[in-house]
Coordinates of C-alpha atoms in Angstrom, one line a residue:
Chain T
M1 CA 5.5 -1.0 24.2
T2 CA 2.3 1.1 23.9
F3 CA -0.8 0.4 22.1
Y4 CA 0.0 2.9 19.4
A5 CA 3.5 1.7 18.8
F6 CA 2.1 -1.9 18.6
M7 CA -0.6 -0.9 16.0
G8 CA 2.0 1.3 14.1
A9 CA 4.3 -1.6 13.8
L10 CA 1.4 -3.9 12.7
E11 CA 0.5 -1.3 10.0
Q12 CA 4.0 -1.0 8.7
G13 CA 4.4 -4.9 8.7
F14 CA 1.2 -5.1 6.6
A15 CA 2.0 -2.2 4.3
Y16 CA 5.4 -4.0 3.6
G17 CA 3.5 -7.1 3.2
F18 CA 3.2 -6.8 -0.6
L19 CA 7.0 -6.3 -0.7
V20 CA 7.6 -9.2 1.3
L21 CA 5.5 -11.4 -0.9
G22 CA 7.4 -10.1 -3.9
V23 CA 10.8 -10.7 -2.3
Y24 CA 9.7 -14.2 -1.3
L25 CA 8.8 -14.8 -4.9
T26 CA 12.0 -13.8 -6.3
F27 CA 14.5 -14.8 -3.6
R28 CA 13.1 -18.1 -2.5
V29 CA 10.9 -19.3 -5.4
L30 CA 12.9 -18.2 -8.4
D31 CA 16.2 -18.1 -6.6
F32 CA 16.9 -14.6 -8.1
P33 CA 18.3 -12.1 -5.5
D34 CA 16.7 -8.9 -6.6
L35 CA 17.8 -5.5 -5.3
T36 CA 15.6 -3.6 -7.8
V37 CA 13.0 -3.3 -4.9
D38 CA 15.1 -0.5 -3.2
G39 CA 14.0 1.6 -6.2
S40 CA 10.7 0.2 -7.2
L41 CA 9.3 0.7 -3.8
P42 CA 9.9 4.4 -3.9
L43 CA 8.7 4.3 -7.6
G44 CA 5.3 3.0 -6.3
A45 CA 5.2 5.7 -3.7
A46 CA 6.1 8.4 -6.4
V47 CA 3.6 7.4 -8.9
S48 CA 0.8 7.1 -6.4
A49 CA 1.8 10.4 -4.7
V50 CA 1.8 12.3 -7.9
A51 CA -1.2 10.6 -9.4
I52 CA -3.2 11.5 -6.1
S53 CA -1.9 15.2 -6.1
S54 CA -3.3 15.5 -9.7
G55 CA -6.7 14.3 -8.8
V56 CA -6.6 10.5 -9.6
D57 CA -8.5 8.2 -7.3
P58 CA -6.2 6.8 -4.5
W59 CA -7.3 3.3 -5.4
V60 CA -6.6 3.8 -9.0
S61 CA -3.2 5.3 -8.0
L62 CA -2.4 1.9 -6.6
L63 CA -2.9 0.1 -9.9
L64 CA -0.7 2.8 -11.6
A65 CA 1.9 2.1 -9.0
L66 CA 1.6 -1.7 -9.5
G67 CA 2.1 -1.2 -13.4
A68 CA 5.1 1.0 -12.9
G69 CA 6.9 -1.3 -10.7
F70 CA 6.0 -4.3 -13.0
L71 CA 7.8 -2.5 -15.9
A72 CA 10.8 -1.7 -13.6
G73 CA 11.0 -5.2 -12.7
M74 CA 10.8 -6.4 -16.2
V75 CA 13.9 -4.2 -17.1
T76 CA 15.9 -6.0 -14.6
G77 CA 14.6 -9.3 -15.9
I78 CA 15.5 -8.4 -19.5
L79 CA 18.8 -7.1 -18.6
N80 CA 19.5 -10.4 -16.9
T81 CA 18.1 -12.9 -19.5
K82 CA 18.4 -11.1 -22.8
F83 CA 21.8 -9.3 -22.1
G84 CA 23.2 -12.1 -19.8
I85 CA 24.0 -9.5 -17.0
L86 CA 24.6 -11.3 -13.7
H87 CA 21.1 -11.0 -11.8
L88 CA 22.6 -9.1 -8.8
L89 CA 24.4 -6.6 -11.1
A90 CA 21.3 -6.3 -13.4
S91 CA 19.0 -5.4 -10.4
I92 CA 21.6 -2.9 -9.0
L93 CA 21.8 -1.2 -12.4
T94 CA 18.0 -0.9 -12.4
M95 CA 17.9 0.3 -8.8
I96 CA 20.3 3.2 -9.4
A97 CA 18.5 4.1 -12.5
L98 CA 15.3 4.3 -10.8
Y99 CA 16.7 6.9 -8.3
S100 CA 16.9 9.3 -11.1
I101 CA 13.5 8.3 -12.6
N102 CA 11.7 8.6 -9.3
L103 CA 13.0 12.2 -9.1
R104 CA 11.8 12.9 -12.6
V105 CA 8.5 11.4 -11.7
M106 CA 8.0 13.5 -8.7
G107 CA 9.7 16.6 -10.0
A108 CA 11.2 17.1 -6.5
P109 CA 12.7 14.9 -3.8
N110 CA 9.6 14.9 -1.6
V111 CA 5.8 15.0 -2.6
T112 CA 3.5 15.7 0.3
L113 CA 0.1 13.9 0.6
L114 CA -0.9 15.7 3.9
G115 CA -4.4 16.5 3.6
K116 CA -5.0 14.6 0.3
P117 CA -7.3 11.7 -0.1
T118 CA -6.0 8.3 0.6
V119 CA -7.5 4.8 0.5
L120 CA -7.8 5.1 4.3
D121 CA -10.5 7.8 4.0
P122 CA -13.5 5.6 3.9
L123 CA -12.6 3.7 7.0
L124 CA -11.6 6.9 8.7
N125 CA -14.9 8.6 7.7
A126 CA -16.8 5.5 9.1
G127 CA -15.4 6.5 12.5
L128 CA -12.4 4.1 12.9
G129 CA -9.4 5.6 14.5
P130 CA -6.3 5.7 12.2
F131 CA -4.7 3.2 14.4
V132 CA -7.3 0.7 13.8
A133 CA -8.2 1.6 10.2
A134 CA -4.5 1.4 8.7
P135 CA -3.6 -2.0 10.1
L136 CA -7.0 -3.4 9.3
L137 CA -7.1 -2.3 5.8
F138 CA -3.4 -3.1 4.9
G139 CA -3.9 -6.5 6.7
V140 CA -6.9 -7.3 4.6
L141 CA -5.2 -6.2 1.3
S142 CA -2.1 -8.1 1.9
C143 CA -4.1 -11.1 2.8
L144 CA -5.7 -10.7 -0.6
G145 CA -2.4 -10.4 -2.1
L146 CA -1.2 -13.6 -0.5
L147 CA -4.3 -15.6 -1.7
G148 CA -3.7 -14.3 -5.2
L149 CA -0.2 -15.2 -5.2
L150 CA -1.1 -18.7 -3.8
W151 CA -3.4 -19.1 -6.5
L152 CA -1.1 -18.0 -9.2
L153 CA 1.8 -20.3 -7.8
H154 CA -0.7 -23.4 -8.2
T155 CA -1.5 -22.6 -11.9
A156 CA 0.5 -24.3 -14.7
Y157 CA 2.4 -20.9 -15.0
G158 CA 3.1 -20.8 -11.3
L159 CA 4.6 -24.3 -11.5
A160 CA 6.8 -23.2 -14.4
I161 CA 8.1 -20.3 -11.9
Q162 CA 8.8 -22.8 -9.2
A163 CA 10.4 -25.2 -11.6
T164 CA 12.5 -22.4 -13.2
G165 CA 13.8 -21.6 -9.7
A166 CA 14.4 -25.3 -8.8
N167 CA 15.9 -26.7 -12.0
R168 CA 16.1 -24.4 -14.9
Q169 CA 17.7 -27.1 -17.2
M170 CA 15.0 -29.6 -16.7
I171 CA 12.2 -27.0 -17.2
T172 CA 13.8 -25.8 -20.3
S173 CA 13.7 -29.3 -21.7
Q174 CA 10.1 -29.4 -20.9
G175 CA 9.6 -26.6 -23.3
V176 CA 9.1 -23.7 -21.0
N177 CA 10.5 -20.4 -22.0
T178 CA 12.5 -19.6 -18.8
D179 CA 13.5 -16.1 -20.0
R180 CA 9.9 -15.1 -20.2
V181 CA 9.1 -16.6 -16.8
I182 CA 11.9 -14.8 -15.3
I183 CA 11.1 -11.5 -16.8
L184 CA 7.5 -11.6 -15.8
T185 CA 8.1 -12.9 -12.3
V186 CA 10.8 -10.3 -11.6
G187 CA 8.2 -7.8 -12.9
L188 CA 5.5 -9.1 -10.7
S189 CA 7.7 -8.9 -7.7
N190 CA 8.6 -5.4 -8.3
G191 CA 4.9 -4.6 -8.9
L192 CA 4.2 -5.8 -5.5
A193 CA 7.0 -3.6 -3.9
A194 CA 5.7 -0.6 -5.7
L195 CA 2.4 -1.4 -4.3
S196 CA 3.8 -1.3 -0.8
G197 CA 5.4 1.9 -1.7
A198 CA 2.1 3.4 -2.8
L199 CA 0.4 2.3 0.5
L200 CA 3.3 3.5 2.7
C201 CA 3.3 7.0 1.1
Q202 CA -0.4 7.1 1.7
S203 CA 0.0 6.1 5.3
Q204 CA 2.9 8.3 6.1
G205 CA 1.8 11.5 4.3
A206 CA 4.4 11.9 1.8
A207 CA 6.5 10.2 -0.9
D208 CA 10.2 10.7 -0.5
V209 CA 12.8 9.7 -3.0
N210 CA 15.0 8.2 -0.1
M211 CA 12.3 6.1 1.3
G212 CA 13.6 3.1 -0.5
I213 CA 16.9 2.7 1.5
G214 CA 17.2 -0.7 2.9
T215 CA 14.2 -2.1 1.5
I216 CA 15.7 -5.3 0.2
V217 CA 17.2 -5.9 3.8
A218 CA 13.8 -5.4 5.5
G219 CA 12.3 -7.9 2.8
L220 CA 14.9 -10.5 3.3
A221 CA 15.0 -10.2 7.1
S222 CA 11.1 -10.7 7.1
V223 CA 11.2 -13.6 4.9
I224 CA 13.9 -15.3 6.8
V225 CA 12.3 -14.5 10.3
G226 CA 9.1 -15.7 9.1
E227 CA 10.3 -18.9 7.9
T228 CA 12.1 -19.7 11.1
L229 CA 9.3 -18.8 13.3
F230 CA 6.3 -20.1 11.3
G231 CA 7.8 -22.7 8.9
C232 CA 7.8 -23.2 5.2
R233 CA 6.6 -26.7 4.5
S234 CA 4.0 -25.8 1.8
V235 CA 3.9 -22.7 -0.6
G236 CA 0.9 -21.5 1.3
R237 CA 2.6 -21.7 4.8
A238 CA 5.8 -20.2 3.3
L239 CA 3.7 -17.2 2.1
L240 CA 1.9 -16.8 5.4
A241 CA 5.2 -17.1 7.2
A242 CA 6.7 -14.2 5.1
L243 CA 3.7 -11.9 5.8
L244 CA 3.8 -12.7 9.5
G245 CA 7.5 -12.2 9.4
S246 CA 7.0 -8.8 8.1
A247 CA 4.9 -7.9 11.0
V248 CA 7.2 -9.5 13.6
Y249 CA 10.2 -7.8 12.1
R250 CA 8.6 -4.4 12.5
L251 CA 7.4 -5.2 16.0
A252 CA 11.0 -6.3 16.9
I253 CA 12.0 -2.8 15.8
A254 CA 9.4 -1.0 17.7
L255 CA 10.2 -3.3 20.7
A256 CA 14.0 -2.4 20.5
L257 CA 13.1 1.2 20.3
S258 CA 11.1 1.2 23.4
L259 CA 13.2 -1.1 25.3
K260 CA 15.0 0.2 28.5
L261 CA 17.4 -1.9 30.7
G262 CA 18.1 0.6 33.5
S263 CA 19.8 3.5 32.1
F264 CA 20.6 1.6 29.0
S265 CA 18.2 1.9 26.0
F266 CA 18.5 1.2 22.4
T267 CA 18.5 4.0 19.9
P268 CA 17.7 3.9 16.4
S269 CA 21.4 4.1 15.5
D270 CA 21.5 0.4 16.9
L271 CA 18.8 -0.7 14.4
N272 CA 21.1 -1.8 11.7
L273 CA 23.0 -3.9 14.2
L274 CA 19.7 -5.3 15.6
T275 CA 18.5 -6.1 12.2
A276 CA 21.7 -7.9 11.3
L277 CA 21.5 -9.8 14.7
L278 CA 17.9 -10.8 14.1
V279 CA 18.5 -12.2 10.7
V280 CA 21.6 -14.1 11.8
G281 CA 19.6 -15.5 14.7
A282 CA 16.8 -16.5 12.5
L283 CA 19.3 -18.2 10.3
V284 CA 21.3 -19.9 12.9
L285 CA 18.3 -21.0 15.1
P286 CA 17.2 -24.0 12.8
Q287 CA 20.8 -25.3 12.7
V288 CA 21.1 -25.2 16.6
R289 CA 17.8 -26.7 16.8
R290 CA 18.8 -29.7 14.5
K291 CA 22.1 -30.3 16.3
V292 CA 20.2 -30.3 19.7
L293 CA 17.7 -32.8 18.4
K294 CA 20.3 -35.1 16.9
R295 CA 21.8 -35.5 20.3
Chain G
M1 CA 3.6 22.3 67.0
K2 CA 6.1 24.7 66.0
R3 CA 8.1 21.9 64.2
L4 CA 4.9 20.9 62.4
L5 CA 4.3 24.5 61.2
V6 CA 7.9 24.7 59.9
V7 CA 7.2 21.5 57.8
V8 CA 4.0 23.0 56.5
F9 CA 5.8 26.1 55.6
L10 CA 8.4 24.2 53.8
L11 CA 6.0 22.2 51.9
L12 CA 4.1 25.2 50.8
S13 CA 7.2 27.0 49.9
V14 CA 7.8 24.3 47.1
P15 CA 6.4 26.3 44.1
A16 CA 3.1 24.9 43.6
A17 CA 2.8 26.3 40.0
A18 CA 5.9 24.3 38.8
R19 CA 4.1 21.9 36.4
S20 CA 6.2 19.5 34.7
Y21 CA 5.7 19.0 30.8
T22 CA 6.8 16.4 28.5
V23 CA 8.3 17.1 25.0
S24 CA 9.1 14.5 22.5
F25 CA 11.8 14.9 19.6
N26 CA 11.6 13.2 16.3
Q27 CA 14.8 14.0 14.5
I28 CA 15.9 12.4 11.2
V29 CA 19.7 12.0 11.8
E30 CA 22.4 12.6 14.3
H31 CA 24.3 15.6 12.9
P32 CA 26.3 18.5 14.7
A33 CA 23.9 21.0 13.4
L34 CA 20.7 19.2 14.2
D35 CA 21.9 17.9 17.7
A36 CA 23.0 21.7 18.4
L37 CA 19.5 22.8 17.4
R38 CA 17.7 20.2 20.0
Q39 CA 20.2 21.2 22.6
G40 CA 19.2 25.0 22.0
I41 CA 15.6 24.1 22.4
K42 CA 16.3 22.4 25.8
D43 CA 18.4 25.1 27.0
E44 CA 15.8 27.8 26.1
L45 CA 13.1 25.9 28.0
K46 CA 15.5 25.6 30.8
A47 CA 16.3 29.3 30.9
E48 CA 12.6 30.3 30.7
G49 CA 12.0 27.9 33.9
F50 CA 9.9 25.2 32.5
Q51 CA 10.1 21.8 34.1
V52 CA 10.5 19.4 31.2
S53 CA 11.1 15.7 30.7
Y54 CA 12.3 14.8 27.2
H55 CA 12.1 11.8 24.9
D56 CA 14.8 11.9 22.2
H57 CA 14.2 9.8 19.1
I58 CA 16.6 9.8 16.1
A59 CA 15.4 7.9 13.1
Q60 CA 18.9 7.4 11.8
G61 CA 17.9 8.6 8.3
S62 CA 15.2 6.0 7.8
I63 CA 11.9 7.3 6.8
A64 CA 10.2 4.1 7.9
T65 CA 11.8 4.5 11.4
A66 CA 10.6 8.2 11.5
N67 CA 7.0 6.9 11.0
L68 CA 7.4 4.2 13.6
I69 CA 8.6 6.8 16.1
A70 CA 5.7 9.1 15.3
R71 CA 3.4 6.4 16.4
Q72 CA 5.4 5.7 19.5
M73 CA 5.3 9.3 20.4
L74 CA 1.4 9.1 20.6
G75 CA 1.7 6.6 23.3
E76 CA 4.1 9.0 25.2
Q77 CA 1.3 11.7 25.1
P78 CA 3.7 14.6 25.3
D79 CA 2.7 18.1 25.6
V80 CA 4.5 19.3 22.4
V81 CA 6.0 17.1 19.6
V82 CA 9.1 18.7 18.0
G83 CA 9.9 17.3 14.4
I84 CA 13.4 18.2 13.4
A85 CA 14.0 18.3 9.5
T86 CA 11.3 17.8 6.8
P87 CA 10.6 14.0 6.7
T88 CA 10.3 13.6 10.4
A89 CA 7.9 16.5 10.6
Q90 CA 5.8 15.1 8.0
A91 CA 5.7 11.7 9.7
C92 CA 4.5 13.6 12.8
A93 CA 2.0 15.6 11.0
Q94 CA 0.3 12.6 9.4
V95 CA 0.0 10.5 12.5
I96 CA -0.4 13.2 15.4
R97 CA -3.6 15.1 15.2
T98 CA -4.4 16.2 18.7
I99 CA -1.0 17.2 20.1
P100 CA 0.5 20.5 19.0
I101 CA 3.7 19.9 16.9
V102 CA 6.5 22.5 16.4
F103 CA 8.9 21.6 13.5
A104 CA 12.7 23.0 13.1
A105 CA 15.1 22.9 10.1
V106 CA 12.4 22.7 7.6
T107 CA 13.4 24.8 4.5
D108 CA 10.0 24.9 2.9
P109 CA 7.2 24.1 5.3
V110 CA 4.5 25.1 2.8
G111 CA 5.9 22.9 0.0
A112 CA 6.3 20.1 2.5
G113 CA 2.5 20.4 3.2
L114 CA 3.1 21.2 7.0
V115 CA 1.4 24.6 7.0
T116 CA -1.0 26.3 4.6
S117 CA 0.8 29.5 4.8
L118 CA 3.8 30.9 6.8
E119 CA 1.9 33.7 8.2
K120 CA -1.2 31.7 9.3
P121 CA -0.3 28.0 9.8
G122 CA -3.9 27.2 10.3
G123 CA -3.7 23.6 11.9
H124 CA -1.9 22.4 15.0
I125 CA 1.6 22.9 13.5
T126 CA 4.0 25.7 13.5
G127 CA 7.9 26.2 13.7
T128 CA 11.1 27.7 12.5
T129 CA 12.4 27.4 8.9
D130 CA 16.1 27.4 8.3
M131 CA 15.8 28.9 4.8
S132 CA 19.1 30.2 3.8
P133 CA 19.4 34.1 3.4
V134 CA 20.4 33.4 -0.3
G135 CA 20.6 36.9 -1.4
R136 CA 22.7 38.1 1.4
Q137 CA 25.0 35.0 0.8
I138 CA 25.6 36.1 -2.9
E139 CA 26.2 39.6 -1.8
L140 CA 28.9 38.2 0.8
I141 CA 30.5 36.3 -2.1
Q142 CA 30.5 39.5 -4.2
S143 CA 32.1 41.4 -1.4
F144 CA 35.1 39.1 -1.6
L145 CA 35.1 38.7 -5.5
P146 CA 33.5 41.9 -7.0
G147 CA 34.1 40.6 -10.6
V148 CA 32.2 37.3 -10.0
K149 CA 30.2 36.5 -13.2
T150 CA 29.2 32.7 -12.8
L151 CA 28.4 30.9 -9.4
G152 CA 28.9 27.2 -9.2
V153 CA 26.6 25.2 -7.0
I154 CA 27.0 21.5 -5.9
Y155 CA 23.9 19.8 -4.3
N156 CA 22.0 16.6 -4.2
S157 CA 19.0 16.7 -6.5
G158 CA 17.4 14.1 -3.9
E159 CA 17.3 16.5 -1.0
A160 CA 14.2 18.5 -0.9
N161 CA 15.9 21.4 1.2
S162 CA 18.7 21.8 -1.4
V163 CA 16.3 22.0 -4.4
T164 CA 14.4 24.8 -2.7
I165 CA 17.6 26.7 -2.1
V166 CA 19.1 26.3 -5.4
K167 CA 15.8 27.6 -7.1
A168 CA 15.8 30.7 -4.8
L169 CA 19.7 31.0 -5.7
K170 CA 18.8 31.1 -9.4
E171 CA 16.2 33.7 -8.9
E172 CA 18.5 35.9 -6.6
A173 CA 21.5 35.5 -8.8
A174 CA 19.5 36.4 -12.0
E175 CA 18.4 39.8 -10.1
R176 CA 22.2 40.5 -9.5
G177 CA 23.2 39.7 -13.2
L178 CA 24.9 36.5 -12.2
K179 CA 24.8 33.1 -13.9
V180 CA 24.6 29.8 -12.0
E181 CA 26.1 26.7 -13.1
E182 CA 24.7 23.5 -11.3
A183 CA 26.7 20.2 -10.4
T184 CA 24.4 17.4 -8.9
V185 CA 25.3 14.5 -7.1
S186 CA 23.4 11.7 -5.8
N187 CA 25.8 10.5 -3.0
S188 CA 28.9 11.8 -1.3
A189 CA 31.3 9.7 -3.4
G190 CA 30.3 11.9 -6.4
V191 CA 31.2 15.0 -4.9
T192 CA 34.8 15.3 -6.0
Q193 CA 33.9 14.7 -9.5
A194 CA 31.3 17.3 -9.3
A195 CA 33.6 19.9 -7.8
K196 CA 36.0 19.4 -10.7
S197 CA 33.3 19.9 -13.2
L198 CA 32.8 23.3 -12.1
V199 CA 36.5 24.2 -12.6
G200 CA 36.7 26.5 -15.5
R201 CA 33.0 26.9 -15.6
A202 CA 32.6 29.0 -12.3
D203 CA 34.3 32.0 -10.8
A204 CA 33.2 30.8 -7.2
V205 CA 31.4 27.9 -5.8
Y206 CA 28.6 28.1 -3.3
I207 CA 27.6 25.0 -1.2
P208 CA 24.2 25.0 0.1
T209 CA 23.1 23.3 3.4
D210 CA 23.1 20.0 1.7
N211 CA 23.6 16.9 4.1
T212 CA 25.2 14.8 1.2
V213 CA 27.6 17.5 -0.1
V214 CA 28.6 19.0 3.3
S215 CA 29.5 15.4 4.6
A216 CA 32.2 15.5 1.9
F217 CA 33.2 19.0 2.2
E218 CA 37.0 18.4 2.4
A219 CA 36.8 17.0 -1.1
I220 CA 35.4 20.2 -2.6
V221 CA 38.0 22.4 -0.5
K222 CA 40.9 20.2 -2.1
V223 CA 39.6 20.9 -5.6
G224 CA 39.2 24.5 -4.7
Q225 CA 42.8 24.8 -3.4
Q226 CA 44.3 23.0 -6.3
N227 CA 42.5 25.0 -9.0
R228 CA 42.4 28.5 -7.0
L229 CA 38.6 28.1 -7.1
P230 CA 37.1 30.0 -4.1
I231 CA 34.6 27.9 -2.1
F232 CA 31.8 29.6 0.1
A233 CA 29.4 27.5 2.3
A234 CA 26.0 28.2 3.7
D235 CA 26.7 26.8 7.1
T236 CA 29.4 28.0 9.7
D237 CA 30.7 24.6 10.5
S238 CA 32.1 24.2 6.9
V239 CA 34.4 27.3 7.4
K240 CA 36.4 25.3 10.0
R241 CA 36.7 22.6 7.3
G242 CA 38.0 25.0 4.8
A243 CA 35.4 27.2 3.2
I244 CA 36.5 30.8 2.9
A245 CA 33.4 32.2 4.5
A246 CA 29.9 31.5 5.3
L247 CA 26.8 33.8 6.3
A248 CA 24.6 31.3 8.1
V249 CA 22.0 30.1 10.4
D250 CA 23.5 29.3 13.8
Y251 CA 21.6 26.0 14.3
Y252 CA 22.0 26.5 18.3
Q253 CA 20.4 30.0 18.1
M254 CA 17.8 28.4 15.9
G255 CA 17.3 26.1 18.7
R256 CA 16.8 28.8 21.2
Q257 CA 14.3 30.6 19.0
T258 CA 12.3 27.3 18.4
G259 CA 12.5 26.7 22.1
E260 CA 10.7 30.1 22.7
M261 CA 8.0 28.9 20.3
V262 CA 7.7 25.5 22.2
G263 CA 7.5 27.6 25.5
R264 CA 4.6 29.5 24.1
V265 CA 2.7 26.5 23.2
L266 CA 3.3 25.0 26.6
K267 CA 1.7 28.0 28.0
G268 CA -1.4 27.4 25.8
A269 CA -0.7 29.4 22.7
D270 CA -2.5 28.2 19.6
P271 CA 0.0 27.0 16.9
A272 CA -2.7 28.0 14.3
T273 CA -2.0 31.6 14.8
M274 CA 1.6 31.5 15.5
P275 CA 3.5 32.4 12.2
V276 CA 6.4 30.2 11.1
E277 CA 9.5 32.0 12.0
T278 CA 12.8 32.7 10.3
L279 CA 15.9 33.1 12.3
R280 CA 16.4 36.7 13.3
E281 CA 20.2 36.9 13.0
F282 CA 22.8 35.3 10.9
K283 CA 26.7 34.9 11.6
I284 CA 29.5 35.4 9.3
H285 CA 32.5 33.1 9.7
L286 CA 35.8 33.5 7.9
N287 CA 38.9 31.5 7.1
P288 CA 41.6 33.6 6.0
A289 CA 44.2 30.8 5.5
S290 CA 41.9 29.0 3.3
A291 CA 41.0 32.1 1.4
E292 CA 44.8 32.6 0.6
K293 CA 45.1 29.1 -0.7
M294 CA 42.3 29.6 -3.0
G295 CA 43.9 32.9 -4.2
L296 CA 41.9 35.5 -2.3
K297 CA 43.2 38.3 -0.4
I298 CA 41.0 39.3 2.8
S299 CA 40.8 42.9 3.5
D300 CA 40.9 44.4 7.1
A301 CA 37.2 45.7 6.7
Q302 CA 36.3 42.2 5.8
L303 CA 38.2 40.8 8.9
K304 CA 36.4 43.2 11.0
N305 CA 33.1 42.4 9.6
A306 CA 33.4 38.8 10.5
D307 CA 31.7 37.5 13.8
K308 CA 34.2 34.6 13.9
I309 CA 37.6 34.1 12.3
V310 CA 39.0 30.6 12.1
E311 CA 42.7 30.4 12.6

């Protein structure tokens, strides 16, 4: 793997960092498998790209994306809690609705950002190459996101989120409105996914309505690979593991793409299989380790 | 001594000028048309006598992977980068600033932000566009169906290329006094439904070069045959699959033309001053058996006019 491929993988890993933190929040903390992210990630990209195209500051566009994703996630949460639709189905419904909404927001399937201002400009103007600037900025941003989430999860409200995921009946009897917790948390998770989308479109030069395909798979794979490799004993450790898992996941793809064994080489058509194998490996490894240790 | 001279002579006779080049491809999906295009580029460069080694990358439909590939290409340091289809060309353009980029199969290069204008691209990027000759395609349909009033079109509103083509279709149709009825889909599972929705609303159906719709072309043909609704395509492969006729880009030829441009760049031409090229010739493919099933009689003149007749 070349330096560029390595830094490119890091850049993508950290750009997807917010998404992975969001997926961790719903999937692991809240125990709510949420497929909305396949729609809210491109929603964030769409909002950010359209905002920048119409002259909004790139940083402000990130906030707009966050807000839009938050609303989208709240819809899933409301469908689930107020209308009693199964979480998986509720999130699928929001996801497919978002496809149409994203097309409306962009007015076209693809909005270009080539030559437009982005959050990377100050670093690039300071003389950093794009291969240093993007991973650096996205790395710092996603670490800030991690710290923010860590703080939130240790507030009383954050404890309510954790308790809602762990034992809903118990926490309801403690007087916590679990419906509201679910709606706001799924909202936050999708806000983070949208933020990832906004960063991605700024780093890749365009927002495309199809860029969300497979987002949830990448998110889950990152969380699971991270847990296996870096452990999840405390919330802080688990969040860090998820973020690092995102980088490892992208590095694994980059590595697979550049791997050559004699005349055999992987092509991107093998990527889905490799992803599945990677996740299965990450899931099975701890069990194997346990069995070996028992002996 | 004599032997030594022979050896020296043999060494010198190896053409010293045969510099070898590297070209890297970033292609969005594996797809017969796009694969033919890539092959066309390679064949043209070979025919022109270039010694080229290739890096073929296919993003398998994922834009994230296309971006990863663009970064990987920088490590390969090729002499020319070729981006096949809009999202891959954009991914290359965003990351690769110092290596010339030649794109292909991009319908609207200006709208995609790749070039500032078709005549003067301006940057380090140029290429070929596969914009359909929509006006001539409408005229082809009219030559089969002189009384056509309303033209149906099925497309995926999520594909940038199709949206551009349908916009052009509406303009060209209006100029010829025709109405356009749209049916949009978001995945290939919806194609049958969309085709059925046009029965009674349209006199003929035009299928643009839309990946989603073309992948389910048989479903449209079935609806067309059941309801005697003539179906026309904008790519030649679909004629084999049951469209009555198509006047279209031959993607292999487009590859040859793109390869010519790549060759010029390898020789040192500046992409900034190389206009984006449209294909010079289009081919008419015709399927008489399918036409009969959809209620159309084909005249001898039309048979003669076709470049290829599908049995």
